[in-house]
PDB file of C-alpha atoms in Angstrom:
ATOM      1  CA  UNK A   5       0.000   0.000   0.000  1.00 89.00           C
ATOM      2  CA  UNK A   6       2.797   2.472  -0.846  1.00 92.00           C
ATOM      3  CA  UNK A   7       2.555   2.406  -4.792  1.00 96.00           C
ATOM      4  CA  UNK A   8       3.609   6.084  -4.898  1.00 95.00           C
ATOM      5  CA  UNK A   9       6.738   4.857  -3.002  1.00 96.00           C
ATOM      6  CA  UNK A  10       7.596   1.412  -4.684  1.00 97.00           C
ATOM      7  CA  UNK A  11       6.923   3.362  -7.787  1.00 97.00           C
ATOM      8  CA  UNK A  12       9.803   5.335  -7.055  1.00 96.00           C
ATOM      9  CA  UNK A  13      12.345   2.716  -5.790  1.00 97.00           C
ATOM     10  CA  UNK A  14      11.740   0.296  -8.800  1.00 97.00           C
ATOM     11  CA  UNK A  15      12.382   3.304 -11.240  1.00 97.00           C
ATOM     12  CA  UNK A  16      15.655   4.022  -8.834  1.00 96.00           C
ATOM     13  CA  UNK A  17      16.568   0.627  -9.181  1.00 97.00           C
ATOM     14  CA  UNK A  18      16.542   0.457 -13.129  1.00 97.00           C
ATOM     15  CA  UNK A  19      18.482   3.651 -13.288  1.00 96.00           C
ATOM     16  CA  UNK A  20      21.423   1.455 -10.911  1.00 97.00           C
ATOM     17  CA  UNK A  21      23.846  -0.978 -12.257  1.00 97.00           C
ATOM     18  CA  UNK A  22      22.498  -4.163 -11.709  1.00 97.00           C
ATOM     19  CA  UNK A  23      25.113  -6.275 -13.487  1.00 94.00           C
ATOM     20  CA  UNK A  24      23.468  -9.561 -14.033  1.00 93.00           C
ATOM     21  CA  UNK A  25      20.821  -9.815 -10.999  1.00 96.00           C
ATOM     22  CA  UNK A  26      17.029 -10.075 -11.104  1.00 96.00           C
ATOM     23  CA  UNK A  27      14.486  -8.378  -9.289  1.00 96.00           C
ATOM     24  CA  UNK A  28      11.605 -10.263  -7.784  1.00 96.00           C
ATOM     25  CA  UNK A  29       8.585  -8.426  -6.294  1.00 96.00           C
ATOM     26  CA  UNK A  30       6.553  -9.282  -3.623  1.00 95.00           C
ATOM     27  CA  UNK A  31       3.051  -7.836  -3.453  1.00 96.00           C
ATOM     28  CA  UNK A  32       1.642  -8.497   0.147  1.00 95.00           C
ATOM     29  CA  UNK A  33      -1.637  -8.020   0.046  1.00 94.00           C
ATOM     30  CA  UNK A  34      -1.874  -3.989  -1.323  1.00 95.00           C
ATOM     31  CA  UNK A  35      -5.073  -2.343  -1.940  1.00 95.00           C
ATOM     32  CA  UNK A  36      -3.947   0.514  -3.908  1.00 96.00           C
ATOM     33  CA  UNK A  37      -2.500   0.646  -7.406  1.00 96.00           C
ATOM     34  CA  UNK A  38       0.514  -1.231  -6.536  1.00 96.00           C
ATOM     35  CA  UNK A  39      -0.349  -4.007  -9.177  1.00 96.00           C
ATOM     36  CA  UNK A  40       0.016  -1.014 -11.748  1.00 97.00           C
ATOM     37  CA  UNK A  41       2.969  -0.106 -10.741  1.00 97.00           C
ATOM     38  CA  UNK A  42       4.368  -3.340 -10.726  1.00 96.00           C
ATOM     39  CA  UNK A  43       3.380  -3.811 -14.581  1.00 96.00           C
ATOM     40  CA  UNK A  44       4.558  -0.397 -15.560  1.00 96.00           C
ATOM     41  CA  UNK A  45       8.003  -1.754 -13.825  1.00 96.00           C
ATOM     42  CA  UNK A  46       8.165  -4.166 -16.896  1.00 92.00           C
ATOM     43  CA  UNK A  47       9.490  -0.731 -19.448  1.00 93.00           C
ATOM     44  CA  UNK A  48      11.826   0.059 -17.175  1.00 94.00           C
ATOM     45  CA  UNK A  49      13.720  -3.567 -16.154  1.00 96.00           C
ATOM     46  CA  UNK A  50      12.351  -6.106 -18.766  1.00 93.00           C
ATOM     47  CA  UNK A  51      12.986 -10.014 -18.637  1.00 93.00           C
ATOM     48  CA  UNK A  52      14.833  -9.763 -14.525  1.00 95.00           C
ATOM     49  CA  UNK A  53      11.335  -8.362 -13.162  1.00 96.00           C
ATOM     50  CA  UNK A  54       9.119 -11.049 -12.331  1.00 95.00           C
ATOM     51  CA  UNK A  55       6.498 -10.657  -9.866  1.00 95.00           C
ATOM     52  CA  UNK A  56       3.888 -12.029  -7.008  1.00 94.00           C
ATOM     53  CA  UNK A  57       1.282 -11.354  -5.425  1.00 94.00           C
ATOM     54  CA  UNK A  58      -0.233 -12.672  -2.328  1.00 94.00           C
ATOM     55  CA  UNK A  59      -4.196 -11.863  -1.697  1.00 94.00           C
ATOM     56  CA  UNK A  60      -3.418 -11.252   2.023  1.00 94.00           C
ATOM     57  CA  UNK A  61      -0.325  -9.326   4.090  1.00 93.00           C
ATOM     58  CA  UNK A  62       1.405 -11.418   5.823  1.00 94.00           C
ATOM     59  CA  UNK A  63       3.640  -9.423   7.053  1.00 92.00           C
ATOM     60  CA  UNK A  64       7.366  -8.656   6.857  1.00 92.00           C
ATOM     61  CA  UNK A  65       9.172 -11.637   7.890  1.00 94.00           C
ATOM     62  CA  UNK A  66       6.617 -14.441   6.535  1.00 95.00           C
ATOM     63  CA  UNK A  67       6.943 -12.528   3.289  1.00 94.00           C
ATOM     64  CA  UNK A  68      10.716 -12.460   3.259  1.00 94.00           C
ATOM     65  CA  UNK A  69      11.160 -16.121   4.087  1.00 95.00           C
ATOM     66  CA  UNK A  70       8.277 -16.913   0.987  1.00 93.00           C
ATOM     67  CA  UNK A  71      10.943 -14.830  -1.023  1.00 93.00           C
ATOM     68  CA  UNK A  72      14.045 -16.723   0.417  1.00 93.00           C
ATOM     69  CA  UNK A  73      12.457 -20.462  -0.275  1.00 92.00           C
ATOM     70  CA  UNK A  74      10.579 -19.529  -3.947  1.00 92.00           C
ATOM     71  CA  UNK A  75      11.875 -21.163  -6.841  1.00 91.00           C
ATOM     72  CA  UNK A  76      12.492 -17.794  -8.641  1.00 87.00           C
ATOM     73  CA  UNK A  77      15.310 -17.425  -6.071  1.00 91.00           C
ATOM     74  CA  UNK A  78      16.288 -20.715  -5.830  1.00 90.00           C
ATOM     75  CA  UNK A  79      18.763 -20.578  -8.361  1.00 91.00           C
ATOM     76  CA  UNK A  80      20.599 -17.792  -6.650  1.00 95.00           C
ATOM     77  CA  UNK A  81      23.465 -17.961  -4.360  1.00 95.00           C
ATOM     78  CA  UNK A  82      23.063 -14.430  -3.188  1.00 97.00           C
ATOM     79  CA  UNK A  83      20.180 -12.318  -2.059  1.00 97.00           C
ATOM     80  CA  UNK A  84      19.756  -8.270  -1.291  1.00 97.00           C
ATOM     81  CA  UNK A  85      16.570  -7.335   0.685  1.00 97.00           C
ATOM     82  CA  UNK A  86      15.035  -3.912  -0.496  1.00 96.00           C
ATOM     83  CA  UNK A  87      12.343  -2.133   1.026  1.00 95.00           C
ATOM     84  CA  UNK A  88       9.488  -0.127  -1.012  1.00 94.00           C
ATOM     85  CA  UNK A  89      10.434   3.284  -0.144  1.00 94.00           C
ATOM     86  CA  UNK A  90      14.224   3.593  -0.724  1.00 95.00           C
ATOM     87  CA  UNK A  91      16.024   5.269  -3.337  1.00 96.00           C
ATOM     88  CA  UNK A  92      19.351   3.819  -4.482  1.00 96.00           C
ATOM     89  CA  UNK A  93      22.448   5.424  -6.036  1.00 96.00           C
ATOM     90  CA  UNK A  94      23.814   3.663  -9.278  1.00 97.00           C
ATOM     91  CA  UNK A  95      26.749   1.885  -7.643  1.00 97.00           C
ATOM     92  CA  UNK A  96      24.988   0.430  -4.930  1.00 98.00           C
ATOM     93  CA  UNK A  97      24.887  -3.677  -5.575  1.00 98.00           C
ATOM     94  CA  UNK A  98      28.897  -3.174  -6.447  1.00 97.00           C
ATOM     95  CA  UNK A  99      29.379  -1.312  -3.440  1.00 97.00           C
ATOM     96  CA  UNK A 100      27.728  -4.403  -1.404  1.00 97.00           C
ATOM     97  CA  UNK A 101      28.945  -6.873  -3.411  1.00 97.00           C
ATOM     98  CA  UNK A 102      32.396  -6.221  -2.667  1.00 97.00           C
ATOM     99  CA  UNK A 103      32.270  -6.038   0.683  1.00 97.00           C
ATOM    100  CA  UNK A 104      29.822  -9.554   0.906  1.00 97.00           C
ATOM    101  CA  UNK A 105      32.957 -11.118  -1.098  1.00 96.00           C
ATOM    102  CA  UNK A 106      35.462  -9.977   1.785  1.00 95.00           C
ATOM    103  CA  UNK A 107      33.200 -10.983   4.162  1.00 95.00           C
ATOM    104  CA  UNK A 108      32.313 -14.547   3.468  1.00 90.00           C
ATOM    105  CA  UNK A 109      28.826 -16.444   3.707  1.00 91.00           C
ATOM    106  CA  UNK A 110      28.053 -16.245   7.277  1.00 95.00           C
ATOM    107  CA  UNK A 111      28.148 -12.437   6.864  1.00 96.00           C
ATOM    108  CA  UNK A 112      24.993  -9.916   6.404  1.00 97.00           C
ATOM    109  CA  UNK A 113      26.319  -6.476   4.447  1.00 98.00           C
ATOM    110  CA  UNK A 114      24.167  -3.348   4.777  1.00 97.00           C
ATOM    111  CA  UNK A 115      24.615   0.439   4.171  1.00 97.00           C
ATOM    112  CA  UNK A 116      24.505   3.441   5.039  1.00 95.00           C
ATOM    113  CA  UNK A 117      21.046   4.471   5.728  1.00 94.00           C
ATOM    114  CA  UNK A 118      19.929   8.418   4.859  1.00 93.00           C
ATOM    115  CA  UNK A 119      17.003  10.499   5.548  1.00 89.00           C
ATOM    116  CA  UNK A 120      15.082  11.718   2.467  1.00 81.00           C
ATOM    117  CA  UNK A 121      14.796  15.119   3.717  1.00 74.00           C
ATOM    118  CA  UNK A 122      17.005  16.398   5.550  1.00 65.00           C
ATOM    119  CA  UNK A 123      19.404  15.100   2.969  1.00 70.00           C
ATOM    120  CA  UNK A 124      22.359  15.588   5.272  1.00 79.00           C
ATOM    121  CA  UNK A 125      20.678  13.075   8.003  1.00 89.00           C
ATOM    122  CA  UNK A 126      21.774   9.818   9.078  1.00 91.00           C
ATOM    123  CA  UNK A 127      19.023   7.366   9.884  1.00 91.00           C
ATOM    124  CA  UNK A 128      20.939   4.210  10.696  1.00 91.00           C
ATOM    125  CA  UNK A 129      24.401   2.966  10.115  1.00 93.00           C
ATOM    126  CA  UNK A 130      26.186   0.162  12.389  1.00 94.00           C
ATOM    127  CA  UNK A 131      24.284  -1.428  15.123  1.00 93.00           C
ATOM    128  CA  UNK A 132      26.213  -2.575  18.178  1.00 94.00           C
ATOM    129  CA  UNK A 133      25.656  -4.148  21.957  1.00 92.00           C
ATOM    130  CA  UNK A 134      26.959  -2.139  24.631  1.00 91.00           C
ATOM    131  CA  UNK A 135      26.107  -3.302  27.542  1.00 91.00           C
ATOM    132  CA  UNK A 136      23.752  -6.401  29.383  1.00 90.00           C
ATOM    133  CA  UNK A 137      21.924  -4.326  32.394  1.00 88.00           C
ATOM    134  CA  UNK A 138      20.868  -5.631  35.884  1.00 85.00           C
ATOM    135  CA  UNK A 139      17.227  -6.722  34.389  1.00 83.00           C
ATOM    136  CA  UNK A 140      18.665  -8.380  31.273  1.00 81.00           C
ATOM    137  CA  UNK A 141      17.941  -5.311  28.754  1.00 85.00           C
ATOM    138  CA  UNK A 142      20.098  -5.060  25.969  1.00 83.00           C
ATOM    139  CA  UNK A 143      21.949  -1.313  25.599  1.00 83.00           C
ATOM    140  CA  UNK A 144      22.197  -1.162  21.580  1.00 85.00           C
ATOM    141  CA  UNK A 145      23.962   1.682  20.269  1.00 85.00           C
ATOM    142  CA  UNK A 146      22.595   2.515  16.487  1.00 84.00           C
ATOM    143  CA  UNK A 147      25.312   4.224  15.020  1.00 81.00           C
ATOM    144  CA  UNK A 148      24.370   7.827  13.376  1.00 78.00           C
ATOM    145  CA  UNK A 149      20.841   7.741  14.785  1.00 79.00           C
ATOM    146  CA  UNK A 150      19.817  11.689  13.632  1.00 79.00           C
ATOM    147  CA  UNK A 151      23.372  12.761  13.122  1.00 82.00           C
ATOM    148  CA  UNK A 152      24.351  14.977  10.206  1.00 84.00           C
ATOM    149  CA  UNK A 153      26.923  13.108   7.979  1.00 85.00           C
ATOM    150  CA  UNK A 154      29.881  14.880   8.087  1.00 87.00           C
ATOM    151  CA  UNK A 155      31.824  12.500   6.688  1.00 89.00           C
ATOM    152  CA  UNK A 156      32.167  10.407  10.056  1.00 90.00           C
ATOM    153  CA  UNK A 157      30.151   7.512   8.720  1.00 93.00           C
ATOM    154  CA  UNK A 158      32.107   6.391   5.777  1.00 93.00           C
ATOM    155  CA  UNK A 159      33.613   3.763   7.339  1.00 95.00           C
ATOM    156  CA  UNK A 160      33.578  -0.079   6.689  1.00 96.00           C
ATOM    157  CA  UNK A 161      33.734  -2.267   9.832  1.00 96.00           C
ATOM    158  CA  UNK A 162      32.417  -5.402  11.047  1.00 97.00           C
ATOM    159  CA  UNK A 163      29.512  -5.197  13.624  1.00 96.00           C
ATOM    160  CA  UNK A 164      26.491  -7.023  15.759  1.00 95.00           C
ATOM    161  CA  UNK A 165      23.505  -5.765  12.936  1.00 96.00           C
ATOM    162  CA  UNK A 166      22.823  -3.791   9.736  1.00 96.00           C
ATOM    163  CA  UNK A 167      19.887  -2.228   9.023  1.00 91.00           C
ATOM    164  CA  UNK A 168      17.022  -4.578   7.114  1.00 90.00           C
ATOM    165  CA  UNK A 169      16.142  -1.778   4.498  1.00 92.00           C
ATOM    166  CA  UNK A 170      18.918  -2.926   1.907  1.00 96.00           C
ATOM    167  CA  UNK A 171      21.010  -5.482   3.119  1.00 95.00           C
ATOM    168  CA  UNK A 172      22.609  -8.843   1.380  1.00 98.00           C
ATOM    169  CA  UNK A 173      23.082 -12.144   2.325  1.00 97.00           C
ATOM    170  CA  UNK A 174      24.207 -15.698   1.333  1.00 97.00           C
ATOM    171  CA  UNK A 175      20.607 -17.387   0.435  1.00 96.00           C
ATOM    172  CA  UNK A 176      21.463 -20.566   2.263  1.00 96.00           C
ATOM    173  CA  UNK A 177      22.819 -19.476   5.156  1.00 96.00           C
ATOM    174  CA  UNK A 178      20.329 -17.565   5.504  1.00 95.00           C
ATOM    175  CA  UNK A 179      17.844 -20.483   5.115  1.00 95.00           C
ATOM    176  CA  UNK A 180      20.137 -22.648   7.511  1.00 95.00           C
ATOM    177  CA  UNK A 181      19.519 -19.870  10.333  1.00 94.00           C
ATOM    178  CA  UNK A 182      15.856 -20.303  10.056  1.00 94.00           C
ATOM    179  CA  UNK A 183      14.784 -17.134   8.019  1.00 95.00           C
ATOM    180  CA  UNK A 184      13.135 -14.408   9.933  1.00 95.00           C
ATOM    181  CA  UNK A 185      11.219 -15.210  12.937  1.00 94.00           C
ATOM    182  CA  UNK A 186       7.353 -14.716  12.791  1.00 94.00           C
ATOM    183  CA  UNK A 187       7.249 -13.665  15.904  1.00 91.00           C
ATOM    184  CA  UNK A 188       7.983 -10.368  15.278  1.00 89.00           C
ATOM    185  CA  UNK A 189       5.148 -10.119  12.393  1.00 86.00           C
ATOM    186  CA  UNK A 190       3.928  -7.488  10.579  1.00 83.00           C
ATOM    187  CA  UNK A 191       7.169  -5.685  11.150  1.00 77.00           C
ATOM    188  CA  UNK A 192       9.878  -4.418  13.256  1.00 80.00           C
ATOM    189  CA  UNK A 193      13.314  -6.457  14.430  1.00 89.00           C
ATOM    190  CA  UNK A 194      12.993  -9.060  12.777  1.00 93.00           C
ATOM    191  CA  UNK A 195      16.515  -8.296  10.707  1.00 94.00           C
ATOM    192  CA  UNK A 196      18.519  -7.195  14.102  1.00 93.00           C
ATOM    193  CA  UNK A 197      17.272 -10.890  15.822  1.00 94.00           C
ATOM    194  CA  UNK A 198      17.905 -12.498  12.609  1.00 96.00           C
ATOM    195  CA  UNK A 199      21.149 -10.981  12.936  1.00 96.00           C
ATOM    196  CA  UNK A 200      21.991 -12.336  16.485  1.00 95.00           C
ATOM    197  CA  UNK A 201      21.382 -15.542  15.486  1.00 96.00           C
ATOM    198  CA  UNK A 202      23.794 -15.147  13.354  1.00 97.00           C
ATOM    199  CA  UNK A 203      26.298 -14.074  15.520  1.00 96.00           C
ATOM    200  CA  UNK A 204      25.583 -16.871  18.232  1.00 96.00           C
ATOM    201  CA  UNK A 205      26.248 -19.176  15.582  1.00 95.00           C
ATOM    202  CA  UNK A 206      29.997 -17.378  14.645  1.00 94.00           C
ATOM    203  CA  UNK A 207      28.461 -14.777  12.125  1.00 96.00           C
ATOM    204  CA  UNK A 208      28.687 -11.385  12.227  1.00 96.00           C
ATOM    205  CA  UNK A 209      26.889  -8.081   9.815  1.00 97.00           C
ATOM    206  CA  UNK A 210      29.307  -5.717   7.731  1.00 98.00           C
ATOM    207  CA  UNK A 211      28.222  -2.313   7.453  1.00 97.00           C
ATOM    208  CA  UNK A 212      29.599  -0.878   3.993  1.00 97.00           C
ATOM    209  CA  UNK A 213      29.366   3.375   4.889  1.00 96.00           C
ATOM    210  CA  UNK A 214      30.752   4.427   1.596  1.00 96.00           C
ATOM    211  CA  UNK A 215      27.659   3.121  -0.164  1.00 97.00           C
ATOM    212  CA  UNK A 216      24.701   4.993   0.864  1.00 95.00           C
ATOM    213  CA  UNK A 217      20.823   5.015  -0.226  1.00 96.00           C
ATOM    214  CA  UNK A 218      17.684   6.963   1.052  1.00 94.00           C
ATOM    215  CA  UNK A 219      15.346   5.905   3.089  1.00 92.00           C
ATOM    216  CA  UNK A 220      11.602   7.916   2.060  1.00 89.00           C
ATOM    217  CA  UNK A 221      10.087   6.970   5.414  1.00 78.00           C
ATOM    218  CA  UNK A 222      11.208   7.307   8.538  1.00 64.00           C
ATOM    219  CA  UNK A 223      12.414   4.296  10.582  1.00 58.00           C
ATOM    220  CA  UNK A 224       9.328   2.051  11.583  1.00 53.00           C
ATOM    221  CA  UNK A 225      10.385   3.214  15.505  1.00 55.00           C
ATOM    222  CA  UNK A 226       9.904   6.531  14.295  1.00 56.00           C
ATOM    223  CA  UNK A 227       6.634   6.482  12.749  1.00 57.00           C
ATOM    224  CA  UNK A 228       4.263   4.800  15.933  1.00 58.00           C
ATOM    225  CA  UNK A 229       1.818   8.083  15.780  1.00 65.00           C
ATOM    226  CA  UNK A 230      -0.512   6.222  17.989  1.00 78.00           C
ATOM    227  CA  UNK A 231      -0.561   3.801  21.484  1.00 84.00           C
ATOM    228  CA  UNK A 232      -1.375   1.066  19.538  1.00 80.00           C
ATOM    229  CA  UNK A 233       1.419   1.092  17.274  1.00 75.00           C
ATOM    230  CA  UNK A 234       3.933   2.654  19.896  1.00 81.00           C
ATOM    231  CA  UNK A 235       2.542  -0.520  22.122  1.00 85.00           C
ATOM    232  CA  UNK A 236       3.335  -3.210  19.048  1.00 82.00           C
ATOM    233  CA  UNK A 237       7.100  -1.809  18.530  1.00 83.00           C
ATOM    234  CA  UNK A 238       7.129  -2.224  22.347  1.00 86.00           C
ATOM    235  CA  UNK A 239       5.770  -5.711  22.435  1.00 88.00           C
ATOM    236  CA  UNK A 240       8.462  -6.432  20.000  1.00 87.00           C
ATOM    237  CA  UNK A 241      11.172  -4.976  21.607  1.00 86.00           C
ATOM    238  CA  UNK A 242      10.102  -7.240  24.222  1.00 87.00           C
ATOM    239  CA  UNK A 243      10.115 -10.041  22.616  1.00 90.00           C
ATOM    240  CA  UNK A 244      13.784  -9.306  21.221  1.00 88.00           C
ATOM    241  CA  UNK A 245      15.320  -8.688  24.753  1.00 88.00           C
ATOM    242  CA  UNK A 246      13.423 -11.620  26.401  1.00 89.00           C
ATOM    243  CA  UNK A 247      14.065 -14.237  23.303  1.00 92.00           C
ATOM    244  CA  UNK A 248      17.367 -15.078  24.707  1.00 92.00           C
ATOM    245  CA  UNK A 249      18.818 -16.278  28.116  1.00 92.00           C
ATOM    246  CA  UNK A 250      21.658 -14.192  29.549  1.00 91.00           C
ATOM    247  CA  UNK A 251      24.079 -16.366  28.843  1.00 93.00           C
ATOM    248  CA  UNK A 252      23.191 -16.082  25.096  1.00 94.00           C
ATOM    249  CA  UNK A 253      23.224 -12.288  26.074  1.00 93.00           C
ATOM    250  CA  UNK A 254      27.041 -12.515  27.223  1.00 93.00           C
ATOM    251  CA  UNK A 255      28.037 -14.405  23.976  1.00 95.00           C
ATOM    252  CA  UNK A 256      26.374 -11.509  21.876  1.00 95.00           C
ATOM    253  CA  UNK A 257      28.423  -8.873  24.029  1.00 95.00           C
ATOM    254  CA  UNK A 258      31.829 -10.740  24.022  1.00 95.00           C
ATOM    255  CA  UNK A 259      31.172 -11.478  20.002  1.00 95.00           C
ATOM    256  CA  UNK A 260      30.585  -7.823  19.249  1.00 96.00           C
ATOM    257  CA  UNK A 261      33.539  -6.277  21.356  1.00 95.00           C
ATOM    258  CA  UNK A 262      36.103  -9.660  19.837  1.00 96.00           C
ATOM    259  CA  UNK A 263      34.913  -8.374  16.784  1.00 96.00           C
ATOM    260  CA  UNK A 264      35.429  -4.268  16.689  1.00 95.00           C
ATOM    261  CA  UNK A 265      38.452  -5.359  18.849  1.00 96.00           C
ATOM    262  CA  UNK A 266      40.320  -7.300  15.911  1.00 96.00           C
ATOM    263  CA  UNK A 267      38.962  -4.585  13.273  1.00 96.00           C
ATOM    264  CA  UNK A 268      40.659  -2.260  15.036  1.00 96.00           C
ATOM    265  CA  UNK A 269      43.644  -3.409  15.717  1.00 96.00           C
ATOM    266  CA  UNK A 270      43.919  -4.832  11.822  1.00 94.00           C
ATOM    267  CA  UNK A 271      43.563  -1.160  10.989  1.00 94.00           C
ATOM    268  CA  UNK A 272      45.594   0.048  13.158  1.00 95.00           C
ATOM    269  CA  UNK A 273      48.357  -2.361  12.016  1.00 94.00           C
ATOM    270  CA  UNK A 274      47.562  -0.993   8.485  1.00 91.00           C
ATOM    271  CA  UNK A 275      47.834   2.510   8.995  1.00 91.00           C
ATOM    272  CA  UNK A 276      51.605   1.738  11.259  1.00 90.00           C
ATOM    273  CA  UNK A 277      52.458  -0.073   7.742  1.00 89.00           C
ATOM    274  CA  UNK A 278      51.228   3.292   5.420  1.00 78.00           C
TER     275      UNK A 278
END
C-alpha cells in the first residue's frame, strides 16, 4: 500500500547498475494501485522483473522467508533485501557486493542508511551491543541515529547488525539460520534478531558506509503516531530482549567487542604499515 513509493524505488533501481541480478517483487496483500505499478516496472527492467502477489499481508518476515524459499530465487546464491520506499544510487549492488565477497557467507552487508529530507541526516548505520543491564535489557547503540553526515560515517567495519532496508546475504545461510522469525510479524526487528542468530552461531553483519541510499520513510520506531502502534514496537522490543537467556546475552556482548576489537587493531596495524 505504498505504490507512490515502490513506484519510485523500482524506477531508482533500473536507473542502478544491476550487473546480471534479477528483481523479484513481492506484493503483500496492497489495496492501492501497486499491481500497476508493478506492470509499468516491466518498461523500465524487462525479462529480470518477475512478480507475485499474495491476496493477504502477511507481514514482513513471513513474506521475506516466501521470497528466500521460492523457486524464482532458488537458483541464486546471493540475495539483497530492499524495502518499497528507498532510493538507491547507481553503484549500490557493487558497493555491497564487494564487501559480501570480503566478508564470506556467514556475513549480512548493509549500508549506510539516509534520511530523504534532511538530505544531510543519518538514519541508521552500524548497530552494536553495549552493555547487558541488571534486568537483562540489551543497551544497543545505532550508530548515526539523527546525526548529520559529516563525513564520520564512511567507514567499513564489522559489527552485531545492519539495518534490514537494503542489506545482502548468502541465500542458504540464511535459510540454515531459520529465516526471519514470525514472531515479530507485521514488522519491526525481525533483521537485528535475525542478525543475532547469526552471531551466536559465529556470524557477524558488515556495514559498507561508503555506499549509501535513502530511506523515504522514517524508521518504523519513528513512525508509531498512535498507542497502539507505539505498544506493538514495544511488544516487539520485548520479545527481542526476552528471546534469549543471559548467557546467550554474554556471547552476543563478548562477540561484538572480539569483533570491533580485531577490526581495530587490523587497521591500526595498516595505517603503522602506510
Amino acid at each position: 500500500n505504498n505504490a507512490d513509493l515502490l513506484e519510485a524505488t523500482l524506477q531508482s533501481l533500473a536507473r542502478s547498475d544491476l550487473g546480471a541480478a534479477s528483481v523479484l517483487v513481492l506484493d503483500n496483500g496492497s489495496a492501492d494501485r501497486t499491481p500497476d505499478v508493478i506492470r509499468a516496472a516491466d518498461n523500465l527492467l524487462g525479462q529480470r522483473l518477475k512478480s507475485l502477489r499474495l491476496p493477504v499481508n502477511i507481514g514482513a518476515p513471513a513474506a521475506r522467508n516466501w521470497l528466500l524459499r521460492h523457486p524464482g530465487t532458488r537458483r541464486f546464491d546471493t540475495v539483497v533485501f530492499l524495502d518499497d520506499d528507498v532510493l538507491l544510487p547507481p553503484d549500490w549492488l557493487a558497493g555491497l557486493a564487494a564487501q559480501f565477497r570480503l566478508a564470506g557467507k556467514n556475513a549480512v552487508v548493509g549500508c549506510r542508511v539516509m534520511d530523504q529530507e534532511p538530505r544531510q541526516s543519518v538514519q541508521m548505520a552500524d548497530v552494536n551491543l553495549l552493555e547487558i543491564e541488571a534486568d537483562g535489557d540489551f543497551l544497543i547503540a545505532n550508530a548515526g541515529g539523527g546525526e548529520l553526515h559529516l563525513g564520520l560515517h564512511d567507514y567499513t567495519r564489522p559489527c552485531l547488525s545492519v539495518t534490514g532496508c537494503c542489506h545482502m546475504m548468502d541465500r542458504r545461510h540464511a535459510e540454515e539460520l531459520g529465516g526471519f522469525d514470525l514472531r515479530f510479524s507485521p514488522s519491526q526487528v525481525d533483521d537485528c534478531a535475525r542478525d543475532l542468530r547469526n552471531a551466536l552461531q559465529g556470524g557477524h553483519a558488515v556495514y559498507a558506509g561508503r555506499t549509501a541510499i535513502r530511506h523515504c520513510q522514517r524508521s518504523s520506531l519513528n513512525q508509531a503516531d498512535s498507542e497502539a502502534k507505539q505498544g506493538h514496537i514495544q511488544g516487539n522490543m520485548l520479545k527481542l530482549r526476552t528471546k534469549y537467556t543471559r548467557s546467550q546475552k554474554a556471547d552476543l556482548l563478548h562477540r561484538n567487542r572480539d569483533i570491533l576489537w580485531d577490526d581495530l587493531t587490523s587497521k591500526t596495524r595498516d595505517l603503522e604499515r602506510a
